[in-house]
């Protein structure tokens, strides 16, 4: 395993729990190894070396820290992996206390471990997993009812009870390309150029540039796509203001859907403070998936609401700005406006 020493040192300095279990730091002057979140006083940079795991550190002659107990991290990871298997096999999400008991942890402690490793709560992960399953089946099964059973639901009622809001439209409408759903849009001028803003009754489902209503029709060929008019005034004003001042954007309602992994990436993007950037590798590590750098980039690119979910704050590991769906000039302008905070 290749370890980015600079990233590892940054994690130790921040006592970042999301890196626990990914590697350990061994202190040459004391002969002990610790997990990144160890609360002990930090050693000097030249006295710290990094190993892929506890076994490697032990082979090099180091012993485990008695304060942070780095060897217990492996047990945490196994518990979360076991929980993922249980959730995937269950028809309904097990109660948190049942899930925690099955993997040998107290509920509140396990809830924290799961969110640290997966990026979302057990309940959110289960909802995303089931919704993704039904979305896939709706495109592959001969009927909606068949899709529900293929996705693991024992009855249509089970589906509606488990996912009342996840898809943003009924299963039949989803399969028929948005039939019965109304999507309203506006195309307006902003400091970044022509902006397309589209919304369902739940919230903004697309914010893009240099597009028109034909893109919405392509995505939802059977939806009712119509100009928004005065009803969208507040959303449009908020989006225009976000383009002009992305460091202080309003909390606008969103109607976006994705896999559990995509949602974890998008949530992490929204945690990046204005005026700062993160690399794809840092985002992957923050959601507990340090090896999924390429998948993180794909999730970043799958963002349907530019600016509001700030994918422009992600750069390449080497410090280069990387790409941007709506042109590098817009990315530079957004970062420039945020740098004034």
CSV table of C-alpha atoms in Angstrom, one decimal:
chain,number,residue,atom,x,y,z
A,1,UNK,CA,0.0,0.0,0.0
A,2,UNK,CA,1.4,3.4,-1.0
A,3,UNK,CA,0.8,6.1,1.6
A,4,UNK,CA,0.7,9.8,0.8
A,5,UNK,CA,3.0,11.0,3.7
A,6,UNK,CA,1.8,14.6,3.4
A,7,UNK,CA,-1.9,13.5,3.5
A,8,UNK,CA,-1.2,11.2,6.4
A,9,UNK,CA,0.6,13.9,8.4
A,10,UNK,CA,-2.3,16.3,7.8
A,11,UNK,CA,-4.7,13.7,9.1
A,12,UNK,CA,-2.6,13.3,12.2
A,13,UNK,CA,-2.3,17.0,12.8
A,14,UNK,CA,-6.2,17.3,12.5
A,15,UNK,CA,-6.7,14.1,14.5
A,16,UNK,CA,-9.1,13.1,11.7
A,17,UNK,CA,-11.1,10.0,12.7
A,18,UNK,CA,-12.1,9.3,9.1
A,19,UNK,CA,-8.5,8.1,8.5
A,20,UNK,CA,-8.5,5.6,11.4
A,21,UNK,CA,-7.9,2.1,10.1
A,22,UNK,CA,-6.4,3.4,6.9
A,23,UNK,CA,-2.8,3.6,8.2
A,24,UNK,CA,-1.0,4.1,11.5
A,25,UNK,CA,1.7,6.5,12.5
A,26,UNK,CA,4.8,5.2,14.4
A,27,UNK,CA,6.8,7.5,16.6
A,28,UNK,CA,10.5,6.8,16.4
A,29,UNK,CA,11.4,8.4,19.8
A,30,UNK,CA,8.8,6.4,21.8
A,31,UNK,CA,8.6,3.2,19.8
A,32,UNK,CA,4.8,3.2,19.7
A,33,UNK,CA,2.3,3.4,16.9
A,34,UNK,CA,-1.0,5.3,16.9
A,35,UNK,CA,-4.1,5.8,14.9
A,36,UNK,CA,-4.5,9.3,13.3
A,37,UNK,CA,-7.1,10.5,15.8
A,38,UNK,CA,-4.9,9.7,18.8
A,39,UNK,CA,-5.3,12.5,21.4
A,40,UNK,CA,-1.7,12.3,22.5
A,41,UNK,CA,0.7,15.2,21.9
A,42,UNK,CA,1.9,15.4,18.4
A,43,UNK,CA,5.5,14.3,17.7
A,44,UNK,CA,7.8,16.3,15.4
A,45,UNK,CA,7.3,15.5,11.7
A,46,UNK,CA,10.8,14.0,11.3
A,47,UNK,CA,10.0,11.5,14.2
A,48,UNK,CA,6.9,10.1,12.6
A,49,UNK,CA,6.7,7.4,10.0
A,50,UNK,CA,3.7,5.7,8.5
A,51,UNK,CA,2.7,2.1,8.0
A,52,UNK,CA,-0.3,0.5,6.1
A,53,UNK,CA,-1.5,-1.3,9.2
A,54,UNK,CA,-0.6,-2.4,12.7
A,55,UNK,CA,1.0,-5.6,11.5
A,56,UNK,CA,3.5,-3.7,9.5
A,57,UNK,CA,4.3,-1.4,12.4
A,58,UNK,CA,4.8,-4.4,14.7
A,59,UNK,CA,7.2,-6.0,12.2
A,60,UNK,CA,9.2,-2.8,12.3
A,61,UNK,CA,9.5,-3.1,16.1
A,62,UNK,CA,6.8,-0.8,17.3
A,63,UNK,CA,4.1,-1.5,19.9
A,64,UNK,CA,0.5,-0.3,20.1
A,65,UNK,CA,-0.4,2.9,21.9
A,66,UNK,CA,-2.3,2.2,25.1
A,67,UNK,CA,-4.2,5.5,24.9
A,68,UNK,CA,-5.7,5.3,21.4
A,69,UNK,CA,-5.7,1.5,21.1
A,70,UNK,CA,-5.1,1.4,17.3
A,71,UNK,CA,-5.5,-2.4,17.1
A,72,UNK,CA,-9.2,-2.0,17.9
A,73,UNK,CA,-9.9,-0.1,14.7
A,74,UNK,CA,-9.8,-3.3,12.7
A,75,UNK,CA,-12.7,-4.7,14.8
A,76,UNK,CA,-14.7,-1.5,14.0
A,77,UNK,CA,-14.2,-2.0,10.3
A,78,UNK,CA,-15.3,-5.7,10.5
A,79,UNK,CA,-18.5,-4.6,12.4
A,80,UNK,CA,-19.4,-2.1,9.8
A,81,UNK,CA,-18.8,-4.6,7.0
A,82,UNK,CA,-21.0,-7.1,8.8
A,83,UNK,CA,-23.7,-4.4,9.2
A,84,UNK,CA,-23.6,-3.6,5.5
A,85,UNK,CA,-24.2,-7.3,4.8
A,86,UNK,CA,-27.2,-7.5,7.2
A,87,UNK,CA,-28.8,-4.3,5.7
A,88,UNK,CA,-28.4,-5.6,2.2
A,89,UNK,CA,-30.1,-9.0,3.1
A,90,UNK,CA,-32.9,-7.5,5.2
A,91,UNK,CA,-36.3,-6.7,3.7
A,92,UNK,CA,-36.8,-3.9,6.2
A,93,UNK,CA,-34.0,-1.9,8.0
A,94,UNK,CA,-33.2,-3.5,11.3
A,95,UNK,CA,-33.7,-1.1,14.3
A,96,UNK,CA,-30.4,0.6,15.3
A,97,UNK,CA,-30.2,-1.3,18.6
A,98,UNK,CA,-30.8,-4.6,16.8
A,99,UNK,CA,-28.1,-3.9,14.2
A,100,UNK,CA,-25.6,-2.7,16.8
A,101,UNK,CA,-26.3,-5.7,19.0
A,102,UNK,CA,-25.7,-8.1,16.1
A,103,UNK,CA,-22.2,-6.7,15.5
A,104,UNK,CA,-21.4,-6.3,19.2
A,105,UNK,CA,-21.6,-2.6,19.9
A,106,UNK,CA,-23.6,-0.1,21.9
A,107,UNK,CA,-26.1,1.7,19.5
A,108,UNK,CA,-24.8,5.2,19.9
A,109,UNK,CA,-21.2,4.1,19.4
A,110,UNK,CA,-22.0,1.9,16.4
A,111,UNK,CA,-24.1,4.7,14.8
A,112,UNK,CA,-21.0,7.0,15.0
A,113,UNK,CA,-18.7,4.2,13.6
A,114,UNK,CA,-21.0,3.5,10.7
A,115,UNK,CA,-21.3,7.1,9.7
A,116,UNK,CA,-17.6,7.6,9.9
A,117,UNK,CA,-16.8,4.6,7.6
A,118,UNK,CA,-19.7,4.8,5.2
A,119,UNK,CA,-20.4,8.6,5.2
A,120,UNK,CA,-24.1,8.3,5.9
A,121,UNK,CA,-26.2,6.8,8.8
A,122,UNK,CA,-27.4,3.2,8.7
A,123,UNK,CA,-31.0,4.3,7.9
A,124,UNK,CA,-29.8,6.6,5.1
A,125,UNK,CA,-27.7,3.9,3.6
A,126,UNK,CA,-30.5,1.4,3.7
A,127,UNK,CA,-32.9,3.9,2.0
A,128,UNK,CA,-30.4,4.7,-0.7
A,129,UNK,CA,-29.6,1.0,-1.3
A,130,UNK,CA,-33.3,0.0,-1.6
A,131,UNK,CA,-34.2,3.0,-3.8
A,132,UNK,CA,-31.3,2.4,-6.1
A,133,UNK,CA,-32.4,-1.2,-6.4
A,134,UNK,CA,-35.9,-0.2,-7.3
A,135,UNK,CA,-34.7,2.4,-9.8
A,136,UNK,CA,-32.7,-0.3,-11.6
A,137,UNK,CA,-35.5,-2.8,-11.6
A,138,UNK,CA,-38.0,-0.2,-12.9
A,139,UNK,CA,-35.9,0.0,-16.1
A,140,UNK,CA,-35.4,-3.8,-16.4
A,141,UNK,CA,-38.6,-5.5,-15.3
A,142,UNK,CA,-41.7,-5.9,-17.5
A,143,UNK,CA,-44.0,-4.1,-15.0
A,144,UNK,CA,-43.9,-2.0,-11.9
A,145,UNK,CA,-45.2,-4.8,-9.8
A,146,UNK,CA,-42.5,-7.1,-11.0
A,147,UNK,CA,-39.9,-4.5,-10.4
A,148,UNK,CA,-41.0,-4.1,-6.8
A,149,UNK,CA,-40.7,-7.8,-6.1
A,150,UNK,CA,-37.4,-8.1,-8.0
A,151,UNK,CA,-36.0,-5.3,-5.8
A,152,UNK,CA,-36.8,-7.4,-2.7
A,153,UNK,CA,-40.1,-5.9,-1.5
A,154,UNK,CA,-42.7,-8.5,-0.5
A,155,UNK,CA,-45.6,-6.2,-1.6
A,156,UNK,CA,-46.2,-2.8,-3.2
A,157,UNK,CA,-47.3,-1.5,0.2
A,158,UNK,CA,-43.9,-2.3,1.6
A,159,UNK,CA,-42.2,-0.2,-1.1
A,160,UNK,CA,-44.4,2.8,-0.6
A,161,UNK,CA,-43.9,2.7,3.2
A,162,UNK,CA,-40.1,2.3,2.9
A,163,UNK,CA,-39.5,5.0,0.2
A,164,UNK,CA,-42.2,7.7,0.4
A,165,UNK,CA,-39.9,10.5,-0.8
A,166,UNK,CA,-36.8,8.9,-2.2
A,167,UNK,CA,-37.6,8.9,-5.9
A,168,UNK,CA,-39.5,12.2,-6.0
A,169,UNK,CA,-42.2,10.6,-8.3
A,170,UNK,CA,-44.2,7.3,-8.3
A,171,UNK,CA,-42.6,4.1,-9.6
A,172,UNK,CA,-44.9,4.2,-12.6
A,173,UNK,CA,-43.9,7.7,-13.5
A,174,UNK,CA,-40.2,6.9,-13.1
A,175,UNK,CA,-40.5,4.0,-15.5
A,176,UNK,CA,-42.4,6.1,-18.0
A,177,UNK,CA,-39.8,8.8,-18.0
A,178,UNK,CA,-41.4,11.2,-15.5
A,179,UNK,CA,-45.0,10.7,-16.7
A,180,UNK,CA,-47.4,12.7,-14.4
A,181,UNK,CA,-44.6,14.8,-12.9
A,182,UNK,CA,-44.3,18.6,-13.5
A,183,UNK,CA,-40.9,20.1,-13.8
A,184,UNK,CA,-40.8,23.9,-14.0
A,185,UNK,CA,-37.8,25.8,-15.3
A,186,UNK,CA,-36.3,29.2,-15.9
A,187,UNK,CA,-33.4,30.4,-18.0
A,188,UNK,CA,-31.8,33.6,-16.7
A,189,UNK,CA,-28.7,35.7,-16.9
A,190,UNK,CA,-26.1,35.4,-14.1
A,191,UNK,CA,-22.6,36.6,-13.6
A,192,UNK,CA,-21.5,33.1,-14.8
A,193,UNK,CA,-23.7,33.3,-18.0
A,194,UNK,CA,-27.0,31.8,-19.0
A,195,UNK,CA,-28.3,29.5,-16.2
A,196,UNK,CA,-31.0,26.8,-16.4
A,197,UNK,CA,-32.8,26.3,-13.2
A,198,UNK,CA,-35.4,23.5,-12.9
A,199,UNK,CA,-37.4,22.3,-10.0
A,200,UNK,CA,-40.1,19.8,-8.9
A,201,UNK,CA,-42.5,20.5,-6.1
A,202,UNK,CA,-39.8,19.2,-3.7
A,203,UNK,CA,-37.0,21.5,-4.8
A,204,UNK,CA,-34.3,22.2,-7.4
A,205,UNK,CA,-33.5,19.2,-9.5
A,206,UNK,CA,-31.1,20.9,-11.9
A,207,UNK,CA,-28.8,23.9,-12.1
A,208,UNK,CA,-26.7,24.1,-15.2
A,209,UNK,CA,-25.2,26.5,-17.7
A,210,UNK,CA,-25.5,26.8,-21.5
A,211,UNK,CA,-28.5,24.4,-21.5
A,212,UNK,CA,-32.2,24.8,-22.4
A,213,UNK,CA,-35.4,22.9,-21.7
A,214,UNK,CA,-34.4,20.3,-24.3
A,215,UNK,CA,-32.0,18.8,-21.7
A,216,UNK,CA,-34.9,18.4,-19.2
A,217,UNK,CA,-37.0,16.8,-21.9
A,218,UNK,CA,-34.2,14.4,-22.6
A,219,UNK,CA,-33.8,13.4,-19.0
A,220,UNK,CA,-37.6,13.2,-18.4
A,221,UNK,CA,-39.1,12.6,-21.8
A,222,UNK,CA,-42.7,12.1,-20.5
A,223,UNK,CA,-42.7,14.7,-17.7
A,224,UNK,CA,-44.6,18.0,-18.0
A,225,UNK,CA,-41.8,20.5,-18.6
A,226,UNK,CA,-43.0,24.1,-18.5
A,227,UNK,CA,-41.8,27.6,-17.8
A,228,UNK,CA,-41.9,28.3,-14.1
A,229,UNK,CA,-43.1,31.9,-14.1
A,230,UNK,CA,-43.6,33.8,-10.8
A,231,UNK,CA,-43.9,30.6,-8.8
A,232,UNK,CA,-40.1,30.1,-9.2
A,233,UNK,CA,-39.2,33.7,-8.3
A,234,UNK,CA,-37.7,32.9,-5.0
A,235,UNK,CA,-35.7,29.9,-6.2
A,236,UNK,CA,-34.4,31.8,-9.2
A,237,UNK,CA,-33.4,34.8,-7.0
A,238,UNK,CA,-31.6,32.5,-4.6
A,239,UNK,CA,-29.7,30.7,-7.4
A,240,UNK,CA,-28.6,33.9,-9.0
A,241,UNK,CA,-27.3,35.2,-5.7
A,242,UNK,CA,-25.5,31.9,-5.2
A,243,UNK,CA,-23.7,32.4,-8.5
A,244,UNK,CA,-22.7,35.9,-7.6
A,245,UNK,CA,-21.6,35.1,-4.0
A,246,UNK,CA,-21.1,31.3,-3.6
A,247,UNK,CA,-19.5,31.8,-0.2
A,248,UNK,CA,-22.8,33.0,1.3
A,249,UNK,CA,-25.4,31.1,-0.7
A,250,UNK,CA,-28.9,30.5,0.8
A,251,UNK,CA,-30.0,27.1,1.8
A,252,UNK,CA,-32.2,26.3,-1.1
A,253,UNK,CA,-34.4,23.1,-1.2
A,254,UNK,CA,-33.0,20.4,-3.5
A,255,UNK,CA,-34.6,17.4,-5.2
A,256,UNK,CA,-31.6,15.2,-6.1
A,257,UNK,CA,-31.1,11.5,-6.0
A,258,UNK,CA,-28.1,9.2,-6.1
A,259,UNK,CA,-26.5,6.1,-4.8
A,260,UNK,CA,-25.4,6.0,-1.1
A,261,UNK,CA,-21.8,6.6,-2.4
A,262,UNK,CA,-22.8,9.6,-4.5
A,263,UNK,CA,-24.8,11.1,-1.6
A,264,UNK,CA,-21.8,10.7,0.7
A,265,UNK,CA,-19.6,12.5,-1.8
A,266,UNK,CA,-22.1,15.3,-2.3
A,267,UNK,CA,-22.6,15.7,1.4
A,268,UNK,CA,-18.8,16.0,1.8
A,269,UNK,CA,-18.6,18.6,-0.9
A,270,UNK,CA,-21.1,20.7,1.0
A,271,UNK,CA,-18.9,20.5,4.1
A,272,UNK,CA,-15.9,22.1,2.3
A,273,UNK,CA,-15.7,25.7,3.7
A,274,UNK,CA,-16.0,28.5,1.1
A,275,UNK,CA,-12.6,29.7,0.0
A,276,UNK,CA,-11.1,26.2,0.4
A,277,UNK,CA,-10.6,23.3,-1.9
A,278,UNK,CA,-10.1,19.5,-1.5
A,279,UNK,CA,-8.6,16.9,-3.7
A,280,UNK,CA,-10.5,13.9,-5.0
A,281,UNK,CA,-8.2,11.8,-2.8
A,282,UNK,CA,-9.1,13.9,0.3
A,283,UNK,CA,-12.8,13.6,-0.4
A,284,UNK,CA,-12.5,9.8,-0.9
A,285,UNK,CA,-10.6,9.5,2.4
A,286,UNK,CA,-13.1,11.7,4.2
A,287,UNK,CA,-16.0,9.4,3.3
A,288,UNK,CA,-14.0,6.4,4.4
A,289,UNK,CA,-13.2,5.1,0.8
A,290,UNK,CA,-9.6,6.2,0.3
A,291,UNK,CA,-9.1,3.8,-2.7
A,292,UNK,CA,-12.2,5.1,-4.5
A,293,UNK,CA,-10.6,8.2,-6.0
A,294,UNK,CA,-11.8,7.5,-9.5
A,295,UNK,CA,-15.3,6.8,-8.3
A,296,UNK,CA,-15.3,10.0,-6.3
A,297,UNK,CA,-14.5,11.9,-9.4
A,298,UNK,CA,-17.4,10.2,-11.2
A,299,UNK,CA,-19.8,11.1,-8.3
A,300,UNK,CA,-18.5,14.6,-8.4
A,301,UNK,CA,-19.3,14.8,-12.2
A,302,UNK,CA,-22.8,13.3,-11.6
A,303,UNK,CA,-23.8,16.4,-9.6
A,304,UNK,CA,-27.0,17.8,-11.1
A,305,UNK,CA,-27.0,21.1,-9.2
A,306,UNK,CA,-23.9,23.1,-9.9
A,307,UNK,CA,-22.8,25.7,-7.4
A,308,UNK,CA,-25.4,24.7,-4.8
A,309,UNK,CA,-23.5,21.4,-4.3
A,310,UNK,CA,-20.0,22.9,-4.8
A,311,UNK,CA,-18.2,20.5,-7.0
A,312,UNK,CA,-16.1,23.5,-8.1
A,313,UNK,CA,-14.2,23.2,-4.8
A,314,UNK,CA,-12.6,19.9,-5.8
A,315,UNK,CA,-9.2,19.9,-7.5
A,316,UNK,CA,-6.7,17.3,-8.5
A,317,UNK,CA,-4.3,15.7,-6.1
A,318,UNK,CA,-1.3,17.5,-7.7
A,319,UNK,CA,-3.0,20.9,-7.1
A,320,UNK,CA,-4.2,21.5,-10.6
A,321,UNK,CA,-7.7,22.7,-11.0
A,322,UNK,CA,-8.9,19.8,-13.0
A,323,UNK,CA,-12.0,19.9,-15.2
A,324,UNK,CA,-15.5,21.4,-14.8
A,325,UNK,CA,-18.6,20.4,-16.6
A,326,UNK,CA,-19.4,24.0,-17.5
A,327,UNK,CA,-15.9,25.2,-18.4
A,328,UNK,CA,-12.8,25.9,-16.5
A,329,UNK,CA,-13.4,29.6,-16.7
A,330,UNK,CA,-16.5,29.3,-14.6
A,331,UNK,CA,-14.7,27.2,-12.0
A,332,UNK,CA,-11.9,29.8,-11.7
A,333,UNK,CA,-14.5,32.5,-11.3
A,334,UNK,CA,-16.4,30.7,-8.6
A,335,UNK,CA,-13.1,30.0,-6.7
A,336,UNK,CA,-12.1,33.6,-7.2
A,337,UNK,CA,-15.3,34.9,-5.7
A,338,UNK,CA,-15.0,32.6,-2.7
A,339,UNK,CA,-11.4,33.5,-2.1
A,340,UNK,CA,-12.6,36.9,-0.8
A,341,UNK,CA,-14.2,35.4,2.3
